[in-house]
PDB file of C-alpha atoms in Angstrom:
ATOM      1  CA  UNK A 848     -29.767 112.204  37.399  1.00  0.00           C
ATOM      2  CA  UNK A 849     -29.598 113.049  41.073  1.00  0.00           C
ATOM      3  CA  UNK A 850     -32.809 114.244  41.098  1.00  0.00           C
ATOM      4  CA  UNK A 851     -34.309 111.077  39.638  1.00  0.00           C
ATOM      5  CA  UNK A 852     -32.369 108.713  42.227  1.00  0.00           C
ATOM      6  CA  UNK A 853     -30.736 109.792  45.448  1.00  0.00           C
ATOM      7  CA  UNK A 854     -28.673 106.796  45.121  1.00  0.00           C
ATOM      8  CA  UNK A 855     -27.284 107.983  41.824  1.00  0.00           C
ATOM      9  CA  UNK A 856     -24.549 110.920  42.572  1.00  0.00           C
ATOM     10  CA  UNK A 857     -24.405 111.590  39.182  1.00  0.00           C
ATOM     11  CA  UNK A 858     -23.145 110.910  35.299  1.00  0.00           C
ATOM     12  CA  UNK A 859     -21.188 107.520  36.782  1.00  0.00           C
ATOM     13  CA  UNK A 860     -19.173 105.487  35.054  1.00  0.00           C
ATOM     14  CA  UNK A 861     -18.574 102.817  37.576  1.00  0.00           C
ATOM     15  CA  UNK A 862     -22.917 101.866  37.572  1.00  0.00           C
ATOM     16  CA  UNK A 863     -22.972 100.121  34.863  1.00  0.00           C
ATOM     17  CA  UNK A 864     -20.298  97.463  32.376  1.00  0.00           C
ATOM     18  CA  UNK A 865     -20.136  98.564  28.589  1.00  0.00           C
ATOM     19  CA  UNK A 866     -23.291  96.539  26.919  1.00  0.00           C
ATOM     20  CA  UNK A 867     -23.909  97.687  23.591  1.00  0.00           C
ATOM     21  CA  UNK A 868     -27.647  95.840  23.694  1.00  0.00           C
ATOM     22  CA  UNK A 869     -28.508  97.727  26.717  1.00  0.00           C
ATOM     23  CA  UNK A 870     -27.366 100.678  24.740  1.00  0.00           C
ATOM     24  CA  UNK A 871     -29.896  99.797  21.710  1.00  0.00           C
ATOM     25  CA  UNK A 872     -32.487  99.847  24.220  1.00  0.00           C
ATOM     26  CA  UNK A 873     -33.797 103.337  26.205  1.00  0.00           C
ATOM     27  CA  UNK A 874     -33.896 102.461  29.873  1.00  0.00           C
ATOM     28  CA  UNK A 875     -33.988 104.550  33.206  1.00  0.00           C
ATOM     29  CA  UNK A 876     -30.424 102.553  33.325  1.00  0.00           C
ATOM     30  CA  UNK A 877     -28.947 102.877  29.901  1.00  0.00           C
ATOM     31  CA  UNK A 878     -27.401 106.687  31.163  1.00  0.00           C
ATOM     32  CA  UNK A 879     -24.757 104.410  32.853  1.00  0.00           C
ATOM     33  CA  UNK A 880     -24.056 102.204  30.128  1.00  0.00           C
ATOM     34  CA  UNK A 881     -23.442 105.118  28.189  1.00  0.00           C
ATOM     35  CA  UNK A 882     -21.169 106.759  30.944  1.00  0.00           C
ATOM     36  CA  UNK A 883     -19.512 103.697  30.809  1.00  0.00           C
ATOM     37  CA  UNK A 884     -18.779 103.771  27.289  1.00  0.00           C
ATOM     38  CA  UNK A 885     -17.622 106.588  27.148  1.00  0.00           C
ATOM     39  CA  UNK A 886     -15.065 105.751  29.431  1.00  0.00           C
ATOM     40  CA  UNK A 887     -13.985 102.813  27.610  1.00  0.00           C
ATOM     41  CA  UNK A 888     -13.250 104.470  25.282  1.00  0.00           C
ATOM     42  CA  UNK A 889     -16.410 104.392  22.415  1.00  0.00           C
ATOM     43  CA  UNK A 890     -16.314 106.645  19.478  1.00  0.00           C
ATOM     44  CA  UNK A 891     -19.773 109.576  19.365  1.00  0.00           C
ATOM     45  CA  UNK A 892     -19.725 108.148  16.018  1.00  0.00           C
ATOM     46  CA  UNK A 893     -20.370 104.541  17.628  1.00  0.00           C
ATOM     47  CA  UNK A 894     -22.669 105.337  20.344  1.00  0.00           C
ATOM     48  CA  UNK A 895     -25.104 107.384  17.729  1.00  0.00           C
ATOM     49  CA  UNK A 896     -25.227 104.175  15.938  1.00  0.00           C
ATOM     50  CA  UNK A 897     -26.470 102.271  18.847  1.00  0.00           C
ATOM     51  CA  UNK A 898     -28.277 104.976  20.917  1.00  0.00           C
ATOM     52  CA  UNK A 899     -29.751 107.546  17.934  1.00  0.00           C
ATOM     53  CA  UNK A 900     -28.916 110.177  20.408  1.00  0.00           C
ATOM     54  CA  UNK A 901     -28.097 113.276  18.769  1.00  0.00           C
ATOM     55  CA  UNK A 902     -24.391 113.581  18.675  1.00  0.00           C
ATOM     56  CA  UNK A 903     -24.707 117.106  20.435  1.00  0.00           C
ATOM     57  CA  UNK A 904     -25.892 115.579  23.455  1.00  0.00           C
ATOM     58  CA  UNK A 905     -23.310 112.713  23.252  1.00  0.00           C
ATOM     59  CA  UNK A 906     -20.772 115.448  22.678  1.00  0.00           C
ATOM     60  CA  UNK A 907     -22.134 117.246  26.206  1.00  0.00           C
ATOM     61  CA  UNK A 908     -21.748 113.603  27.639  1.00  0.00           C
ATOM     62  CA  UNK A 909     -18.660 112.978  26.301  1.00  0.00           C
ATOM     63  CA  UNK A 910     -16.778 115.855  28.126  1.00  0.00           C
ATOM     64  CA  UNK A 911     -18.213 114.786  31.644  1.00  0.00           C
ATOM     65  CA  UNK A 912     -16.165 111.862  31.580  1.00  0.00           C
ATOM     66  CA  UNK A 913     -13.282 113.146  30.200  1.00  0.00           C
ATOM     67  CA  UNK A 914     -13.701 115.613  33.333  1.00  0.00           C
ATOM     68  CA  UNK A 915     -13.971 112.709  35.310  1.00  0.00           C
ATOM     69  CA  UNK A 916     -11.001 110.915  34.141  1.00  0.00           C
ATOM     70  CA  UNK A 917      -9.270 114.159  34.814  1.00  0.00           C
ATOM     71  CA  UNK A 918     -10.377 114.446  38.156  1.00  0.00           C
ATOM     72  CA  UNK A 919      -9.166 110.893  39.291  1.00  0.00           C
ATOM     73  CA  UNK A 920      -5.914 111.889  38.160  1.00  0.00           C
ATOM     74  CA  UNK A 921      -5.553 114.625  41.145  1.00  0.00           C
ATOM     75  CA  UNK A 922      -5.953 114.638  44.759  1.00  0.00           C
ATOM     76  CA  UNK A 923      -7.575 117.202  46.288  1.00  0.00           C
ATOM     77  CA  UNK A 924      -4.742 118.787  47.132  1.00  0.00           C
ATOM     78  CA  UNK A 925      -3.338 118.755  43.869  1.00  0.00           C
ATOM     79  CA  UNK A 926      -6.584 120.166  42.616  1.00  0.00           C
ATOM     80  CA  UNK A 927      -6.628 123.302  41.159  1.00  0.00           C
ATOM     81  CA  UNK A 928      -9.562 126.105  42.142  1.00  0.00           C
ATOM     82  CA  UNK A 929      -9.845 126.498  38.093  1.00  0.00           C
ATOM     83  CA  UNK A 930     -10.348 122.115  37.988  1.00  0.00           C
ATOM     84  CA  UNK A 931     -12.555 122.524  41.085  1.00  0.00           C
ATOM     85  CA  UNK A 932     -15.146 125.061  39.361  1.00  0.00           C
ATOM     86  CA  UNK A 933     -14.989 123.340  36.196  1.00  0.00           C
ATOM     87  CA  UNK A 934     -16.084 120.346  37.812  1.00  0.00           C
ATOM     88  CA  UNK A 935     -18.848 122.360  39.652  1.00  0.00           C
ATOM     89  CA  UNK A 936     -19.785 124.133  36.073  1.00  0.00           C
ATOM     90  CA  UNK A 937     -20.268 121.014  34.518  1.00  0.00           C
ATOM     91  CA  UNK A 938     -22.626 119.639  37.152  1.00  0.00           C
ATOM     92  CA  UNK A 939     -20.234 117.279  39.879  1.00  0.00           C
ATOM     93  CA  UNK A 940     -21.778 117.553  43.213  1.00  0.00           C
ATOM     94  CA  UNK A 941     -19.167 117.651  45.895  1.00  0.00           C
ATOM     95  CA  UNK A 942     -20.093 113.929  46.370  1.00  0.00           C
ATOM     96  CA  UNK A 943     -18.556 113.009  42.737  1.00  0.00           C
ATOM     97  CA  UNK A 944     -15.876 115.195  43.142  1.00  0.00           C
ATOM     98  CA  UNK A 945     -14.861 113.563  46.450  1.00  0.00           C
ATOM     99  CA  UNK A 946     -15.179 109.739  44.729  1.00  0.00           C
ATOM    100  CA  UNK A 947     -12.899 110.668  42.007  1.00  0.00           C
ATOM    101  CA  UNK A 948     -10.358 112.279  44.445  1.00  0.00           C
ATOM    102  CA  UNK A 949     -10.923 109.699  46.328  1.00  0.00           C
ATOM    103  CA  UNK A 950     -11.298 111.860  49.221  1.00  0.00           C
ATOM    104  CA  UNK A 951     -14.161 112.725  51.204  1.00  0.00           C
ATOM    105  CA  UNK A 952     -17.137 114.458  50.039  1.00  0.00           C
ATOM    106  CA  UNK A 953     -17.011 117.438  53.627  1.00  0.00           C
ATOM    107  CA  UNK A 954     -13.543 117.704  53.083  1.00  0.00           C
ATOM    108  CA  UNK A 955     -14.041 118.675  49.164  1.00  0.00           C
ATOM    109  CA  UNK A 956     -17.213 121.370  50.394  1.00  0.00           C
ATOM    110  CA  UNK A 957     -14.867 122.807  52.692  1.00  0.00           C
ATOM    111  CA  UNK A 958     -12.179 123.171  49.963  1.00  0.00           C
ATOM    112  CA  UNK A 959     -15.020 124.763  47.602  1.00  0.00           C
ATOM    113  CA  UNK A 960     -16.182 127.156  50.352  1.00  0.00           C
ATOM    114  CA  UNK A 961     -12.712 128.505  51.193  1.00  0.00           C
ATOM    115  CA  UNK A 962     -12.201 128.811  47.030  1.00  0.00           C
ATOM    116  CA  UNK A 963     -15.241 130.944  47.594  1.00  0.00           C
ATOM    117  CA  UNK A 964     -16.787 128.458  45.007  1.00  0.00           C
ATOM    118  CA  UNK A 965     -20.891 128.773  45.265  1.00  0.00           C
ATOM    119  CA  UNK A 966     -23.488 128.620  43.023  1.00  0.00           C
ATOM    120  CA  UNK A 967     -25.526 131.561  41.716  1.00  0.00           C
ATOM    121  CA  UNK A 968     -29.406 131.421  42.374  1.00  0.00           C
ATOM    122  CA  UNK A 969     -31.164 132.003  38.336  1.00  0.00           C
ATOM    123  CA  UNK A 970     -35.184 133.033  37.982  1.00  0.00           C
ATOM    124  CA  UNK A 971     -36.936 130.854  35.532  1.00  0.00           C
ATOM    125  CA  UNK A 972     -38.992 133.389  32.996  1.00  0.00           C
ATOM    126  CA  UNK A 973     -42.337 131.852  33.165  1.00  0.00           C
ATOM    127  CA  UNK A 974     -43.847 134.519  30.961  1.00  0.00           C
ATOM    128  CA  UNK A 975     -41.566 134.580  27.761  1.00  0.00           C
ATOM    129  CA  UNK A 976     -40.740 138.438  29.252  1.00  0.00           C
ATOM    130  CA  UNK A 977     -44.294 139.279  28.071  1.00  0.00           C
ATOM    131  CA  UNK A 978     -44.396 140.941  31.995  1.00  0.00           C
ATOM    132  CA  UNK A 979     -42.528 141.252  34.835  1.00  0.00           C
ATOM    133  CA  UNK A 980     -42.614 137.503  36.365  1.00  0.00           C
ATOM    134  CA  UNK A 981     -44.429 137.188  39.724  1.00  0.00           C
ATOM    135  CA  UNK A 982     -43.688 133.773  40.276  1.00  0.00           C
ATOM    136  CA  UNK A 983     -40.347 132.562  41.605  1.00  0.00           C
ATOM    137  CA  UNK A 984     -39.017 129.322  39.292  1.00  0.00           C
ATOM    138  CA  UNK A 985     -35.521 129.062  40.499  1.00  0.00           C
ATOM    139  CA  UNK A 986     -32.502 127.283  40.281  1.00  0.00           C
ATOM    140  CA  UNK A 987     -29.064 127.603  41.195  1.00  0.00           C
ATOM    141  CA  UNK A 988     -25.879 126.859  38.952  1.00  0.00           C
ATOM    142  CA  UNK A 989     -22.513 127.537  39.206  1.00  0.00           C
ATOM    143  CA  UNK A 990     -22.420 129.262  35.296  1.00  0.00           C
ATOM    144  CA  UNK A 991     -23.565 132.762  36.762  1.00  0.00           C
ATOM    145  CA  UNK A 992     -21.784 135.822  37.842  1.00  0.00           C
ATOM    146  CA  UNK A 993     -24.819 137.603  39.580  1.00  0.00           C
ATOM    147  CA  UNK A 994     -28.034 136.370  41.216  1.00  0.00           C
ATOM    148  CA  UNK A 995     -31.019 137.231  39.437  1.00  0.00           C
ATOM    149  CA  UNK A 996     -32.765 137.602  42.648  1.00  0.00           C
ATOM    150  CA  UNK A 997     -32.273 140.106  45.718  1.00  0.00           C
ATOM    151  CA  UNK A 998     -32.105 138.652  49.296  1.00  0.00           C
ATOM    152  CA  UNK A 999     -33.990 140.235  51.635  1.00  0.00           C
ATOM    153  CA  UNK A1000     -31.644 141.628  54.700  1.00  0.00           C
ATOM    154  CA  UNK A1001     -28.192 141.500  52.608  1.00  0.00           C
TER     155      UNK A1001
END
């Protein structure tokens, strides 16, 4: 969502008010709605009935928000390095961490970097393993152990 507006800091609840046509109806804006509804409080089984998004997704959905109800319950302070890196594992840029701390979003980097929290750079396989890739396709996420990759100079 980030990547599709760099207004949008991520899976927000706050975007949007519960509207269950808007939910009917598949929009660049309906994410929020959803996020929304979720928050209120709507059942998977509900939202499937308005959205006919598969419950699996909803599911994946679902659990963001209940992070980020969690989250708004702590300060950063508070915050445990466990909470922090399942908050970076399930996507929350520092940005979203920091507005449901209410804190700010350097002060929640800086707490990441000293938890020695940082993301793992992962190769794309743009050949099915059919040869060794030549291309680099990467990414990085914060569900690795290991970088597929070597850095020159380390």
């Amino acid at each position: 969502l980030r990547m599709v507006d760099d207004k949008v800091m991520g899976f927000d609840p706050y975007l949007k008010g519960v509207n269950d046509e808007e939910l009917e109806k598949p929009t660049d804006k309906r994410m929020f709605v959803l996020a929304a509804s979720l928050k209120a409080g709507y059942t998977i089984d509900r939202l499937y009935e308005l959205t006919k998004i598969d419950r699996w997704f909803l599911e994946k959905m679902k659990r963001v928000i209940e992070y980020y109800t969690l989250l708004e319950k702590f300060s950063l302070d508070r915050l445990s390095h466990g909470d922090l890196l399942g908050a970076k594992q399930l996507g929350f840029s520092d940005k979203q961490i920091a507005a449901a701390l209410d804190d700010a979003e350097l002060q929640v980097r800086k707490r990441r970097i000293e938890s020695k929290i940082c993301p793992f750079v992962k190769q794309i396989d743009t050949v099915a393993a059919e040869w060794p890739a030549t291309t680099n396709y990467l990414y990085l996420t914060y569900n690795g152990s290991a970088h597929d990759i070597e850095f020159p100079g380390n």
